[in-house]
Amino acid sequence: MFYRECGVLKETYRQDMAIFPIPLDRWGLGVMLVLAFLVIPFTASDYWLSSIMLPFYCFSLAALGLNFLTGYAGQVSIGHAAFMAVGAYSSLILYGRYGVPLPLSILGGGIFASAAGTIFGIPSLRIKGFYLAVSTLAAQFIIEWVLTHWQWVSGGVFGTVDAPDMYIFGWLIDTPVKKYYLVLCVLILLTVFGKNLVRGQLGRNWTAIRDMDVAAEIIGVSLFRNKLIAFAVSSFYAGVAGSLITFTYYLAANIEEFNLFLSFHLLGMIIIGGMGTVLGSFFGAGFMTLLPIFINQTLLTIMERVPSDIRANSEAIVFGGLIVFFLIVEPYGMARLWQTIKEKMRLWPFPY
Amino acid sequence: MNKKREPLLRVEDISITFGRLKALNGVSLEVYPGEVMAIIGPNGAGKTTMLNVINGVYTPDEGRIFFEGMERPLKMKPHHVAAMGISRTFQNLALFRGMTTLGNILVGRSQKMHSNFFSQGIYWGMSEKEEVEHREAVEWIIDFLEIENIRKQPAGMLPYGLQKRVELGRALAAEPKLLLLDEPMAGMNLEEKEDIARFVLDANEELNYTIALIEHDMGVVMDICDRIVVLDFGNKIAEGTPEEIKANPKVIQAYLGTAGG
Ligand SMILES: Nc1ncnc2c1ncn2[C@@H]1O[C@H](COP(=O)(O)OP(=O)(O)O)[C@@H](O)[C@H]1O
Ligand SMILES: [Mg+2]
């Protein structure tokens, strides 16, 4: 059994347009779901679940959101960490201070982040490229400033809100396994929703705007509407990711976690993983979560003779090098490499 | 053909300046329902500018624009113009390079797709039905333009002539009342030109599209157009049937003038 399109006759457009038209993709996805739901939670240690899988999933969600905006719609944002922060703070406040049920609080975090993202997305209607990047940078600083200086937000220590215990309908979510399932379920729901968006009309409009905005508008795509929706959806995903990672992993909303470096990290994830692909967001987030662990635990024990200042910066060096590599050699990232491998197998055994 | 009918589009005394350059100087023209009309003229005459004025890309300094007998504001968002039923191809390649042929042509139908954000995200049900429906319409256009074998190829990788053809498909997908084609055959070899000319004629005769096109190849223009408007340095210098235009001394001079300089 091989990955191939030959011999698979798609009889209707409906089948051809299915979310995964090729059987082996469906198989692959099935295997991943079994792994994620049934294998990992019962085999991985608590350390792996809570310190690796949780951030991996949350960053995947945030990277996916950024990918909608940057990879699909072509609008750069270097303020996405701040939108995560808005989601984190607002959901914690909704849940902890106002007693809003947890699922609604997480949703609310997404909605507040979405509102912030939409407001800071308004300049994209007039400016693009570098100038838009700078204006989203302003979002990063303004939101950071507001969250640290507005005392109402923390109600005490500036810039910090503790995450209370999580209850869903009276059921305490305390163990790593329970948290893992919570995050996994939200991730899968939002991934399916997002995948449907990008393969449908909205995704086509976004890509059209990215590739040739003037032509898109003349053909009938409203730039105003579609760009703002891109900011809204993108920062909604960031907000939910910020909320989840704070509830399950950081355990307190702290502005330090959502600084400019995280914004750049998220961009790095989608560049390395693959711009304009859903899968690439996961590759990128997985890679960035595993890279530091790999470097710290493996590489450094091998390279004991390397000067310590280089070792301390090795993560940044590898990361930066990879971004440059992908930007120059493979602008579509790991997802495209993966695609190429599949492509090779696709027409097997009749390559031409 | 009865030329006394109401025009589908009428632009009146359009003037627009870029800096000190008067790109259009009080130009009026009409497009009548059911015709293939050509705008010709030397490079820099203001032909593309006229299309951009019609599409709402540029707002003219003066003039009036009527579509289907109704006056529309001079300043309009291009996608609102598209919604009125005006579609367009471009002089320079303007496909969405990262999308497939199918995707590009589907974007042409975006004005016709109405399922809301949430039903798109859920897909199953309403949105799926709509997607399939529009896919069928797009497949029809793909058949019409004979581009079946490239439907899943990224548009940016296609050869020039095919890109132009896909662009025509994208404009047709909108099922516009008025189709504007900006040099649809520029840079093509004879065979490719003949193909496009045939598609334009079929679109006009079989599908009843009203078409206004810009073209440099006088042979093609004479063959496929009912009426011609000639622009030179932002002025309309002639208008009439292909025979009248061929015999018009001003036109001959304008063309010889640029050929000499
Ligand atoms: N956006 C613009 N800014 C400045 N000048 C322009 C602009 N668009 C067109 N022009 C000028 O207007 C004149 C007419 O251009 P155009 O309509 O493209 O000519 P053509 O008849 O070859 O299509 C040219 O001199 C061109 O340089
Ligand atoms: Mg032109």
XYZ file of C-alpha atoms in Angstrom, chain A residues 5 10 13-14 16-19 192-194 196-197 199-225 229 233 332, chain B residues 52 55 57 77-79 82 86-88 90 93-99 103 106-108 110-111 113-115 117-118 120-123 128 130-132 135-136 139 152 170-171:
86
model
C -3.287 9.065 -6.612
C -12.571 10.238 -7.781
C -16.481 16.731 -7.281
C -17.740 16.169 -3.781
C -12.476 15.366 -4.995
C -13.173 18.276 -2.676
C -13.209 16.227 0.518
C -10.922 17.426 3.290
C -10.752 21.207 11.615
C -12.632 24.497 11.616
C -9.570 26.354 10.334
C -12.298 24.114 6.380
C -11.949 27.887 6.296
C -9.838 25.315 1.767
C -13.057 27.202 1.146
C -14.038 30.594 -0.096
C -12.420 32.567 2.718
C -9.067 30.819 2.265
C -9.149 31.443 -1.463
C -9.904 35.100 -0.890
C -6.999 35.334 1.551
C -4.580 33.686 -0.843
C -5.789 35.925 -3.658
C -5.092 38.994 -1.533
C -1.646 37.653 -0.629
C -0.689 36.941 -4.239
C -2.127 39.981 -6.010
C -4.277 42.303 -3.959
C -5.236 44.777 -6.668
C -6.412 42.038 -9.031
C -8.263 40.334 -6.182
C -10.232 43.457 -5.393
C -11.120 44.105 -9.053
C -12.264 40.501 -9.391
C -14.617 41.083 -6.483
C -12.784 40.244 -3.262
C -13.325 42.894 -0.608
C -9.918 43.700 0.870
C -11.467 45.469 3.835
C -13.646 42.560 4.845
C -11.540 38.704 9.098
C -9.631 34.790 13.122
C 7.405 26.735 1.957
C -9.069 51.390 -14.337
C -13.217 49.437 -12.403
C -9.132 51.694 -9.359
C -14.517 50.484 -4.472
C -13.377 48.025 -7.171
C -15.160 45.097 -5.534
C -17.385 43.846 -9.619
C -18.112 44.104 -14.449
C -15.196 41.683 -14.655
C -11.715 42.144 -15.982
C -5.112 42.476 -16.954
C -0.089 38.682 -15.703
C -2.188 39.005 -12.599
C -3.015 35.457 -11.566
C -2.827 34.353 -7.963
C 0.426 32.508 -8.436
C 0.290 30.268 -5.411
C -3.144 28.899 -6.246
C -8.528 28.015 -7.217
C -13.085 29.854 -8.148
C -11.975 33.240 -6.816
C -13.705 34.694 -9.866
C -16.472 34.925 -4.944
C -19.200 37.508 -5.589
C -20.797 32.683 -2.990
C -22.746 33.520 0.100
C -22.301 30.896 2.814
C -18.191 32.334 8.090
C -19.467 29.656 10.461
C -17.655 27.650 5.930
C -15.773 26.571 9.043
C -18.139 23.679 9.635
C -18.186 22.982 5.882
C -20.210 21.921 0.972
C -22.250 25.594 -2.378
C -18.629 24.612 -3.004
C -19.676 21.672 -5.172
C -16.959 23.718 -8.690
C -19.323 22.465 -11.377
C -15.389 22.892 -14.488
C -4.629 21.320 -10.437
C -11.326 33.777 -13.871
C -13.091 36.764 -15.421
